[in-house]
Coordinates of C-alpha atoms in Angstrom, one line a residue:
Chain A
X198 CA -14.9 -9.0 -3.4
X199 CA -14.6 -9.4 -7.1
X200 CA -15.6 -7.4 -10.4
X201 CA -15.7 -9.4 -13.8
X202 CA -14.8 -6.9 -16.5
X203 CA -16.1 -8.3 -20.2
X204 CA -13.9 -6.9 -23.3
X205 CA -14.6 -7.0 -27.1
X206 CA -12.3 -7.3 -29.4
X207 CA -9.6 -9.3 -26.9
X208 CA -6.3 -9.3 -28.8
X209 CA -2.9 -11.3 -27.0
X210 CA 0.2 -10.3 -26.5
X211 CA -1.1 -7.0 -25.5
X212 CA -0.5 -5.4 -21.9
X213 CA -4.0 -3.9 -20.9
X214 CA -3.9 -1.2 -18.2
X215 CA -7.1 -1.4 -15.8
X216 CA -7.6 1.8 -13.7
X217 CA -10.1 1.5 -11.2
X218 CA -9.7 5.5 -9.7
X219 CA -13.6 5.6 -8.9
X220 CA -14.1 2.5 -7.2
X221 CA -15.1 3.2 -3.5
X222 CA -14.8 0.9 -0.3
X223 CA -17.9 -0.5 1.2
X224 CA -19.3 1.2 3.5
X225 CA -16.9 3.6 4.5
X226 CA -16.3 4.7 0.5
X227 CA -13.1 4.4 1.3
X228 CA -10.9 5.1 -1.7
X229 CA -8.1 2.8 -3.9
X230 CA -4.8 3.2 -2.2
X231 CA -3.5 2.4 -5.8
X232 CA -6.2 1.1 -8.1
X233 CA -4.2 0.3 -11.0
X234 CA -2.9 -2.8 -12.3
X235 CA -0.7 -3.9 -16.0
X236 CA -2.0 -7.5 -17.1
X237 CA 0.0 -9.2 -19.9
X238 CA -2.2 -11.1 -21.3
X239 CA -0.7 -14.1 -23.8
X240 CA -2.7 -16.8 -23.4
X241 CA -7.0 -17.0 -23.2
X242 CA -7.9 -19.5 -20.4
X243 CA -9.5 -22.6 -22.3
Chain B
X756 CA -10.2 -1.2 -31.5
X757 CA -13.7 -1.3 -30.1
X758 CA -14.3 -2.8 -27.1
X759 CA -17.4 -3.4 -24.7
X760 CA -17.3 -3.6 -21.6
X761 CA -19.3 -5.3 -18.9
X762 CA -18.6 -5.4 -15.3
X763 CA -20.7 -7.7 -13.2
X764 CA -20.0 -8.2 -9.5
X765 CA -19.2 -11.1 -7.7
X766 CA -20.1 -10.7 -4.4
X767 CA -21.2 -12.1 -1.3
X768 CA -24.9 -10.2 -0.8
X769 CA -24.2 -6.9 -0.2
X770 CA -25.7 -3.6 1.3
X771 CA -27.8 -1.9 -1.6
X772 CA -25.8 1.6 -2.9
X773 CA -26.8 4.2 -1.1
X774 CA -28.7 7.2 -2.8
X775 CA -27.3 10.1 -3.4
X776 CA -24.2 11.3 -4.4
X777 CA -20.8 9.0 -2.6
X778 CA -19.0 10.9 -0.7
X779 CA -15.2 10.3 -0.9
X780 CA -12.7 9.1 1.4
X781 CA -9.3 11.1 1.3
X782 CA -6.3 9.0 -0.8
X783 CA -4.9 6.9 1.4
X784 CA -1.4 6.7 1.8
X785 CA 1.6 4.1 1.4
X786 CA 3.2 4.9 4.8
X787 CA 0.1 4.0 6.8
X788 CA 0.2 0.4 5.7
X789 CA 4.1 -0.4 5.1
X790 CA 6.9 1.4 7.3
X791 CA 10.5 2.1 5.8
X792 CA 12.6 0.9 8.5
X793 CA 16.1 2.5 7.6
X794 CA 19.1 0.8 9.3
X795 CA 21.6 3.3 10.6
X796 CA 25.9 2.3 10.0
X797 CA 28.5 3.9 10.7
X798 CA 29.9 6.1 7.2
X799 CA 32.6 3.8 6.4
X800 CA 30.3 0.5 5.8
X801 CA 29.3 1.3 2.2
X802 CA 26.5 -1.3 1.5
X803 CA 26.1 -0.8 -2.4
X804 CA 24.2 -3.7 -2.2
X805 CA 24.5 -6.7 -4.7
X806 CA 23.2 -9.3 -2.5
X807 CA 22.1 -10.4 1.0
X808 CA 21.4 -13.3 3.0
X809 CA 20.9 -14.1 7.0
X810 CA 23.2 -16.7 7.5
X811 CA 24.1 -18.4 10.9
X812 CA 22.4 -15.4 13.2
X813 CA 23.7 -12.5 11.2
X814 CA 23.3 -10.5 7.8
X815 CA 26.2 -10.8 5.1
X816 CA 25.8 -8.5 2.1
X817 CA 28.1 -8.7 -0.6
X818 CA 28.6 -5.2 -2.3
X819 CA 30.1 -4.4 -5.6
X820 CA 33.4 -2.8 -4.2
X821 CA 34.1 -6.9 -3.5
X822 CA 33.2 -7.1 -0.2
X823 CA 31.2 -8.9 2.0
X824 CA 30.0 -7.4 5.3
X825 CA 28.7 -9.5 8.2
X826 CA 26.4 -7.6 10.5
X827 CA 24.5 -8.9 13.8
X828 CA 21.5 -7.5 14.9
X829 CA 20.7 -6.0 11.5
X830 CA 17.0 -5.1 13.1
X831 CA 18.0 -3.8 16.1
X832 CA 19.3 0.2 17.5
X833 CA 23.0 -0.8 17.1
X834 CA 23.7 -3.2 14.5
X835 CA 27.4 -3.7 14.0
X836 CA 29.0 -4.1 10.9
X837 CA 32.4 -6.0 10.3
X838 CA 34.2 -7.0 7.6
X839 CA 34.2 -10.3 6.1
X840 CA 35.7 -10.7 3.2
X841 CA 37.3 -8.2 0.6
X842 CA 38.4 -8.4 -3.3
X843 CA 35.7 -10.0 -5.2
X844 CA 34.8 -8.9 -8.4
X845 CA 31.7 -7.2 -7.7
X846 CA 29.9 -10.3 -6.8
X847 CA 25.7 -9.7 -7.7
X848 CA 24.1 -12.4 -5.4
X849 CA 24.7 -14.1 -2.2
X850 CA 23.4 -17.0 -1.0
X851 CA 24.1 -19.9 1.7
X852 CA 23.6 -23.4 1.3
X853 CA 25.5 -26.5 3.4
X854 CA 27.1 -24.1 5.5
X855 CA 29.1 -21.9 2.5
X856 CA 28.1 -18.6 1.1
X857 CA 27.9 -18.6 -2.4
X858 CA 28.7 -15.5 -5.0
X859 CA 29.0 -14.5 -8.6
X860 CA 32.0 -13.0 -9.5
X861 CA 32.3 -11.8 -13.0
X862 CA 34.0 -14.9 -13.9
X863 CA 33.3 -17.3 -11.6
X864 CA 30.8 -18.3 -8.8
X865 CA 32.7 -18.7 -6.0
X866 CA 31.7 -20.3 -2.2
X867 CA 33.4 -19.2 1.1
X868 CA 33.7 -20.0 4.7
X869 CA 35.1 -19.1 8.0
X870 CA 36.3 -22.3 8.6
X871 CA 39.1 -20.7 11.8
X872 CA 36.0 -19.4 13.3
X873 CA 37.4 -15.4 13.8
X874 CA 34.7 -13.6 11.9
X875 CA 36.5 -13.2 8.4
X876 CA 36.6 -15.5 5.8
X877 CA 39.4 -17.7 5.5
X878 CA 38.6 -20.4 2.7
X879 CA 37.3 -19.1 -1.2
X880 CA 36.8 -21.7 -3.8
X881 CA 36.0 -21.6 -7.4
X882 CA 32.7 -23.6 -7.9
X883 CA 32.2 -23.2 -11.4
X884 CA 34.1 -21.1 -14.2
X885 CA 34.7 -20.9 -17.9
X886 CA 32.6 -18.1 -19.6
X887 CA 34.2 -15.7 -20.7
X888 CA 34.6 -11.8 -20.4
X889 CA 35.5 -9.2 -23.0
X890 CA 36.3 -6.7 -20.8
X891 CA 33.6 -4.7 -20.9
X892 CA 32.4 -2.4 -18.0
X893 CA 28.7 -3.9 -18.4
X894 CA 28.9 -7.8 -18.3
X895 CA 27.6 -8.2 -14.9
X896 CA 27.3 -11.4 -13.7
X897 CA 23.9 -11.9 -11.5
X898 CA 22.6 -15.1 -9.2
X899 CA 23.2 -17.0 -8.1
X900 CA 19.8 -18.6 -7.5
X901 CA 19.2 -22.3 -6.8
X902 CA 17.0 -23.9 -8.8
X903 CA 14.3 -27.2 -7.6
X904 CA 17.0 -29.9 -8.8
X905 CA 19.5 -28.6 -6.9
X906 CA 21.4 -26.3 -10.1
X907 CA 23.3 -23.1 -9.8
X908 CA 21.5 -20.8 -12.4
X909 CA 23.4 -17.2 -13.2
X910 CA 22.5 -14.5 -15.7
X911 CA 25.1 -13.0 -17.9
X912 CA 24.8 -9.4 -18.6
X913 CA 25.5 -8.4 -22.1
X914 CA 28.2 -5.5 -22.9
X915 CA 27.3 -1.9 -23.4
X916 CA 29.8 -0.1 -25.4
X917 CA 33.2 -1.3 -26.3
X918 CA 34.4 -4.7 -25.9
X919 CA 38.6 -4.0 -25.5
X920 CA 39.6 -7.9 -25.9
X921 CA 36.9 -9.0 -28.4
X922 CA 33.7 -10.1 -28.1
X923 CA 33.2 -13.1 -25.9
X924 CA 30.7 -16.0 -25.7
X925 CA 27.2 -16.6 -23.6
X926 CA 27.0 -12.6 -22.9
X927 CA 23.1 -12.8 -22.8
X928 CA 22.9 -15.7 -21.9
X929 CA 21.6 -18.0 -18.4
X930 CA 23.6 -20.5 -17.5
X931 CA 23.4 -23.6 -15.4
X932 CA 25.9 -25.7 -12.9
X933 CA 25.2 -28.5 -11.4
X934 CA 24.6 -29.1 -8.2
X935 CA 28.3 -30.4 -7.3
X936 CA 30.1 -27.5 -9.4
X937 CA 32.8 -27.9 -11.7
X938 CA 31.1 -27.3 -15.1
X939 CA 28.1 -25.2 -16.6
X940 CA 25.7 -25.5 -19.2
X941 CA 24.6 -22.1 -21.4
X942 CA 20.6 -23.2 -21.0
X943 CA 18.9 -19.6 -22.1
X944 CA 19.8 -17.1 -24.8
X945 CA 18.6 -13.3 -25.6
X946 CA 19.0 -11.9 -22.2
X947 CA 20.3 -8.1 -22.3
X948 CA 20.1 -6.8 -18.3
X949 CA 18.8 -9.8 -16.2
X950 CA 19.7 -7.6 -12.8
X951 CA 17.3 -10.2 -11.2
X952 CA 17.1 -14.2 -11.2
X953 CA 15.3 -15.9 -8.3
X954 CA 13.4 -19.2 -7.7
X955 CA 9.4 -19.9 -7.4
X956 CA 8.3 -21.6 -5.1
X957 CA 7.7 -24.9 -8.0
X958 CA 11.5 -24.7 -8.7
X959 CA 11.6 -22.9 -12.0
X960 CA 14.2 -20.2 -11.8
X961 CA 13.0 -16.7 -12.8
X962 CA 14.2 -13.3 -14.3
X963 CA 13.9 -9.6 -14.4
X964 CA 14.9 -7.7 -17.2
X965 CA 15.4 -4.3 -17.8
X966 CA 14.0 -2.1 -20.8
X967 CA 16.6 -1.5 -24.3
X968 CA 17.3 -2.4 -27.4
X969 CA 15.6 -5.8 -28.6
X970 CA 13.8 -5.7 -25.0
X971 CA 11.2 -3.3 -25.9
X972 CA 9.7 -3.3 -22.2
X973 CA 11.1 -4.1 -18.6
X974 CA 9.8 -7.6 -18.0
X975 CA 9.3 -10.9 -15.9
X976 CA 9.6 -14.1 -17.0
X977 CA 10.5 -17.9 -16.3
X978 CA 13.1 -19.5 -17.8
X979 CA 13.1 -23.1 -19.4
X980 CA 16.0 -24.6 -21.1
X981 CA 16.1 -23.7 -24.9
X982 CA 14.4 -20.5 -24.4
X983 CA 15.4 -17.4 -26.8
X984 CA 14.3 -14.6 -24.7
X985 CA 14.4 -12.1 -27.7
X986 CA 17.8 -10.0 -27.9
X987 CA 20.2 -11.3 -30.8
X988 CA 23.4 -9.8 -29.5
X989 CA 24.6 -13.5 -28.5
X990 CA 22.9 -15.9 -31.3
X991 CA 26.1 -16.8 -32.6
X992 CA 26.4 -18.7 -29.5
X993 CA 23.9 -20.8 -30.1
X994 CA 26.1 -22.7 -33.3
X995 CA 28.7 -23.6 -30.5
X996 CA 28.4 -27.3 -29.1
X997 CA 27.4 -26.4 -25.8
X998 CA 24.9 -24.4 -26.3
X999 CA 21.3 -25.8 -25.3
X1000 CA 19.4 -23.4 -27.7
X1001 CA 18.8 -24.1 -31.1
X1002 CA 20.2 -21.1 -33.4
X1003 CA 16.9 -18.6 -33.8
X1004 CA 18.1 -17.4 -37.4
X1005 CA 18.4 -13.8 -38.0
X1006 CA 16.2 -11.5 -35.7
X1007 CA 14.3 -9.5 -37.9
X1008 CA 13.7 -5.7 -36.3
X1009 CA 10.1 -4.5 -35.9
X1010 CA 8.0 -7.4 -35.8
X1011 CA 4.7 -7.0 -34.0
X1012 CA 5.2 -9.2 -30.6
X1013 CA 2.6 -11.5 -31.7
X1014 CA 4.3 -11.8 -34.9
X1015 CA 8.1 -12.4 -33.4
X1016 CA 6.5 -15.2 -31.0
X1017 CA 5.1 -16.6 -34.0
X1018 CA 8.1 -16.5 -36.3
X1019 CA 10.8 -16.5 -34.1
X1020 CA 12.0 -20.2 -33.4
X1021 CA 11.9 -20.7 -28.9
X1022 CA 11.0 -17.1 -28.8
X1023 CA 9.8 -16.2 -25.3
X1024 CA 7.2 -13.7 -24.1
X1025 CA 7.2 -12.5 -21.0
X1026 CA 4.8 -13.4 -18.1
X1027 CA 4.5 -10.0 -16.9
X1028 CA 5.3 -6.9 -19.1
X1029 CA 5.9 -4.4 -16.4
X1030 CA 5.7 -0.9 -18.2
X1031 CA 8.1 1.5 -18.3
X1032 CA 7.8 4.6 -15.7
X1033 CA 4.6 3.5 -15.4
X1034 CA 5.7 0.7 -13.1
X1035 CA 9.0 1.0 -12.0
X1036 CA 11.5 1.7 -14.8
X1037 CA 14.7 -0.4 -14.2
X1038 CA 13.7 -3.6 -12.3
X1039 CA 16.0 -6.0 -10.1
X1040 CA 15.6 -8.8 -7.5
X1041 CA 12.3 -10.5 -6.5
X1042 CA 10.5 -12.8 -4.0
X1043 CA 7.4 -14.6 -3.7
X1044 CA 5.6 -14.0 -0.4
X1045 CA 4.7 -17.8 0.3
X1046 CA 4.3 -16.9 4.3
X1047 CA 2.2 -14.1 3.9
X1048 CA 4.3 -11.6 5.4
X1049 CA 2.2 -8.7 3.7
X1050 CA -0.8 -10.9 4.3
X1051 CA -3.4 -9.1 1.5
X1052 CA -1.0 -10.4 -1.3
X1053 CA -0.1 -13.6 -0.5
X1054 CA 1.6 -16.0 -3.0
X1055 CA 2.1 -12.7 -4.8
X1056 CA 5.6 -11.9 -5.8
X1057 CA 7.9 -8.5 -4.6
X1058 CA 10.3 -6.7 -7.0
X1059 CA 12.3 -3.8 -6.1
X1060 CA 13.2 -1.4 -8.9
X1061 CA 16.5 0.1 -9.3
X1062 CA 16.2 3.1 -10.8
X1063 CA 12.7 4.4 -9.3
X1064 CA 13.5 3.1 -5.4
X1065 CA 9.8 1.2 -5.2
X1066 CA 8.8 -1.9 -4.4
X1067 CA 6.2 -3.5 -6.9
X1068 CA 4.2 -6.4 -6.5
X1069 CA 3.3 -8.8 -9.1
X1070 CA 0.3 -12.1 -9.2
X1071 CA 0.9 -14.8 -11.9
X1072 CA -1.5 -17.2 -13.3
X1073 CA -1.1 -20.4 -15.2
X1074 CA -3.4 -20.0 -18.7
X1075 CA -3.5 -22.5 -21.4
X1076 CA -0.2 -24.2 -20.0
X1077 CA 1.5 -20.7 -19.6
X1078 CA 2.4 -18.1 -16.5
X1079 CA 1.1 -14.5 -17.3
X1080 CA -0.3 -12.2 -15.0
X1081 CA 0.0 -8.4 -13.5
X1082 CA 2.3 -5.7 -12.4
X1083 CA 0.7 -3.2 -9.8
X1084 CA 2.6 -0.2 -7.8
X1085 CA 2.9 -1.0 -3.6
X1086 CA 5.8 1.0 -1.8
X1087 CA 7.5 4.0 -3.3
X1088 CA 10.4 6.3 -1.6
X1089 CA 13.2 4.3 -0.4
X1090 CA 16.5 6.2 -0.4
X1091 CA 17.9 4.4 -3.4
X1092 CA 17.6 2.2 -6.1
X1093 CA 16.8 -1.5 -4.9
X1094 CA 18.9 -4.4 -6.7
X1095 CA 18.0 -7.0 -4.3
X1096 CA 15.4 -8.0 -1.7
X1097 CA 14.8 -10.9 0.5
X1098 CA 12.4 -11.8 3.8
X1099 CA 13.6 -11.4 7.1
X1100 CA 13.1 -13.5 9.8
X1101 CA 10.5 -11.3 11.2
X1102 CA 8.3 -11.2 8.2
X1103 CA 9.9 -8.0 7.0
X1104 CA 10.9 -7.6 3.5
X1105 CA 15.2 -6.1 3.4
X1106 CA 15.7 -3.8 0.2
X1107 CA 19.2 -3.4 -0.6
X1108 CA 20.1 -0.2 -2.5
X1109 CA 22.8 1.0 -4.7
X1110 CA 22.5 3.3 -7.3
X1111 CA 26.3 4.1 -7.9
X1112 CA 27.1 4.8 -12.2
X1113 CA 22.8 4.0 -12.9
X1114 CA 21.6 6.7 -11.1
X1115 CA 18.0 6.2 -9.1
X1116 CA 15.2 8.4 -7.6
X1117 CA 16.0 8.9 -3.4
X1118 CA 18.4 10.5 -2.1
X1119 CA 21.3 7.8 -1.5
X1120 CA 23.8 6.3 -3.3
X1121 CA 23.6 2.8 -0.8
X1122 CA 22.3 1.5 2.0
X1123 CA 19.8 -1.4 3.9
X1124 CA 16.3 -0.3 4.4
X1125 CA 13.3 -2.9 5.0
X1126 CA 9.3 -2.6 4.6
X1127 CA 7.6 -4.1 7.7
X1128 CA 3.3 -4.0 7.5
X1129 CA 1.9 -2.5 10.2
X1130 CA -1.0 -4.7 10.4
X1131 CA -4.0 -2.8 8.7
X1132 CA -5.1 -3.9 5.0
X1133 CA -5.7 -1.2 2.2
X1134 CA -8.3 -1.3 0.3
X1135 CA -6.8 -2.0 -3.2
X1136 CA -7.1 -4.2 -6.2
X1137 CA -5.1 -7.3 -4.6
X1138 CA -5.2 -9.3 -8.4
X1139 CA -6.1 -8.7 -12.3
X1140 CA -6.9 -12.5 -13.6
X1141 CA -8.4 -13.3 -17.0
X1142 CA -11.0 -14.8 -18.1
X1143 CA -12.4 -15.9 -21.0
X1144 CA -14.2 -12.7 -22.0
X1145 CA -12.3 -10.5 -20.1
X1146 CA -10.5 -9.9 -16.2
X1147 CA -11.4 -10.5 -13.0
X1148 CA -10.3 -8.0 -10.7
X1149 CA -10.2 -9.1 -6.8
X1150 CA -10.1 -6.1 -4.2
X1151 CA -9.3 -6.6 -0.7
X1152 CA -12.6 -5.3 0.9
X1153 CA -16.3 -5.4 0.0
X1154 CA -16.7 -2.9 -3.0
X1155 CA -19.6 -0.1 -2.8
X1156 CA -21.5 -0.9 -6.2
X1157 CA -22.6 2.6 -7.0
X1158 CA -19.2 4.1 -7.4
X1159 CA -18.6 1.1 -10.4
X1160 CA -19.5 4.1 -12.9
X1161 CA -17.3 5.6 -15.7
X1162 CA -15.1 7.9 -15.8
X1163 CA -13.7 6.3 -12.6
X1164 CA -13.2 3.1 -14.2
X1165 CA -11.5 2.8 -17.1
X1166 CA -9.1 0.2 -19.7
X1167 CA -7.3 0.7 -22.2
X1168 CA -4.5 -1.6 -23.9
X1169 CA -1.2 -1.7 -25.9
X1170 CA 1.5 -4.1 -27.4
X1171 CA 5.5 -4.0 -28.2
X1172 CA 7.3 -4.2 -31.2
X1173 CA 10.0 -6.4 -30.7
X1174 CA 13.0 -4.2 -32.5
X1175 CA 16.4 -3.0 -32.4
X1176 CA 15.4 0.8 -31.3
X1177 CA 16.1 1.1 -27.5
X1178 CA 12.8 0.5 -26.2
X1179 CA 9.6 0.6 -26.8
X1180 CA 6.0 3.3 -26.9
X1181 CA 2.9 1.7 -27.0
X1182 CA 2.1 0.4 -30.5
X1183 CA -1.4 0.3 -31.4
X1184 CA -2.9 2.2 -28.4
X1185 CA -6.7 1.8 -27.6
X1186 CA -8.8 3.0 -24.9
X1187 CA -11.9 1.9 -23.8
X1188 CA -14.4 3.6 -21.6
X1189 CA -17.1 1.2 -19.8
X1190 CA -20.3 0.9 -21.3
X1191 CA -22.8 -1.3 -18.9
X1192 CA -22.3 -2.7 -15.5
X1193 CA -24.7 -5.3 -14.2
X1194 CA -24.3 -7.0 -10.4
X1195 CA -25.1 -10.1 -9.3
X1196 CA -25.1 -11.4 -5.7
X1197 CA -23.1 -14.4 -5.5
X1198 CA -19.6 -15.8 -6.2

């Protein structure tokens, strides 16, 4: 299962913190045993 | 900075939301997906662990009193320690190769052998020497780890404090011996605390560093010969014959990171920025799980941390010619701080813990412990990867599309500046709630 996440303004060499608390499992709404990440983000694929 | 956000799913067809309000599941927990397996020894085997392998049916773990112990049936009720060999200088990494163990001492990397048979080791030679130490209390020497051609790569903790015989050559720096010993090449420069170097699975050798002055965040990165990888306390080094990086110039303090890997001649960003306290605080040793031991993450790489006693995973992408990628959290409370971890033959991942003069959350100063899965997959956000107008982010189970709604979703970003200052906040902060979500069957 994948979620594409769209951002203005995309700036490199920034660290951007993607907290996803509210997501639920489907079907059991089962929640995020984490649900955070830290991408470092350098490069913009081509 | 404004930003918009759009979140589209990418899904196989899905159930439609249900109406009504979503009822949440209690927060799962840690412990009902990974097990800390502690591994009981008697009180007079002190493992301050600086590095581990299984060699020839049994554990050795070299510690940083300068021993090595050898212990059989390390997984079992009763494992039994004995000792194997005594008076290195706190060797930082163990590994075996062609039926030797190999160690860094501060000075040297060093090989040994039982060669008699009896369970000690009888036979030490000197592999590789020649860089110098001042003296100081802090230049730790870490690895080593064999990289894809068959080279010995070390890292070479700079000083802290006072330098009592002068200050000496290549601190800060990774160097390289070849595959027969006898010599080294410095290759890297602008290392500060590289507590862990491992290989990828391609051959590239790889470091952790830890948060301080010119290293504004803990961080993860490859190394490739010539690389400056930011901190100026060694430079000089760089105008002697051997060195393999070109001299960066003076390091001006307070750049913007963009602007320093700009400006900076062979200046280095990290892959994987892994932020302070947020993830971890003090990172140390890391493997990739190529077997799928911990099968969600896959290919995904393990780091223990040694001050906050968690294990962290990380996923790496190659974009526009270049690894980057994501930090996320995955096992906290072990007993100690973690310098080193490596896969058991069982598919279970051994933390080895010291925390003795660093200090660490848990409440041990040593010790073995391992993480074994028990078999049942979290749902969790397995991988962050980017795109071109944004992030992907991959979760281990079918997502239910009504609960994609703010607040419970959220991003917000930050850079470094790349100064003398120990550390460094967030510069340039910016949050941005979602604004739009549209879903799409399909993948």
């Amino acid at each position: 299962m994948m979620v594409d996440i769209e951002v203005d303004d995309l700036e490199l060499c920034r660290v951007y913190e993607i907290r996803c608390d509210g997501i639920l499992g489907q079907p059991t709404n089962a929640s995020l045993l984490h649900g955070v990440g830290w991408y470092t983000r350098n490069a913009n694929p081509e | 900075m404004v930003m918009l956000l759009t979140l589209s799913l990418l899904v196989a067809p899905q159930e439609p939301a249900s109406p009504g309000p979503v009822t949440k599941q209690p927060k799962p927990d840690e412990a009902t997906y990974v097990e800390i397996v502690d591994v009981a020894l008697p009180e007079h085997v002190v493992l301050e662990v600086g590095g581990f392998v299984e060699f020839e049916g049994a554990m050795y773990v070299a510690t940083r009193r300068g021993e090595v112990w050898r212990i059989e049936d390390a997984s079992g009720k009763q494992p039994k320690a004995t000792l194997w060999a005594e008076g290195l200088m706190e060797p930082l990494g163990l590994i075996a190769k062609d039926g030797w163990l190999y160690c860094s001492q501060r000075g040297e990397l060093s090989r040994m052998r039982d060669k008699s048979g009896d369970g000690r080791m009888d036979d030490l030679e000197t592999f590789a020497a020649g860089w110098p130490i001042s003296g100081n209390y802090h230049e730790y020497c870490f690895g080593p780890s064999i990289a894809g051609d068959g080279s010995f790569w070390l890292t070479l903790n700079k000083p802290f404090g006072g330098e009592p015989f002068g200050r000496a050559p290549w601190r800060g720096w990774a160097i390289r011996i070849p595959a027969d010993g006898g010599s080294f090449e410095p290759v890297c420069a602008g290392l500060r605390s590289p507590c862990g170097i491992g290989t990828a699975p391609d051959g590239v050798v790889w470091f952790t560093d830890n948060q301080g002055e010119w290293c504004a965040n803990s961080k993860f990165t490859p190394m490739e010969v010539g690389d400056f990888h930011g901190h100026p306390w060694g430079i000089d080094s760089c105008k002697l014959p051997e060195s393999k990086v070109e001299y960066p110039g003076e390091v001006p303090s307070g750049l913007r990171m963009a602007e320093a890997a700009k400006t900076i001649p062979n200046f280095t960003l990290p892959a994987v920025w892994i932020p302070y306290d947020k993830c971890g605080r003090s990172p140390g040793g890391f493997v990739w799980d190529t077997a799928g031991n911990f099968p969600p993450f896959e290919g995904q790489v393990f780091c223990g941390d040694q001050y906050s006693s968690e294990v962290f995973r990380m996923s790496l992408e190659r974009v526009a010619g270049r690894w980057q990628g994501a930090c996320y959290p995955f096992r906290r409370g072990l007993k100690s701080g973690i310098t080193r971890v490596m896969w058991g033959k069982q598919g279970t991942l051994w933390c080895g813990l010291t925390n003795r003069g660093w200090g660490s959350l848990g409440g041990s100063e040593h010790g073995l412990q391992r993480l074994v899965w028990r078999g049942v997959t979290p749902f969790e956000l397995r991988e962050i990867t980017a795109t071109k107008k944004g992030f992907r982010l991959a979760f281990t189970q079918p997502v239910n599309a009504a609960s994609i709604l703010p607040p419970g979703f959220a991003v917000k970003s930050w850079t470094y500046d790349h100064h003398k200052a120990y550390g460094c906040p967030p510069a340039t902060p910016a949050r941005t709630p979602p604004r739009r979500r549209r879903s799409r069957p399909g993948a």
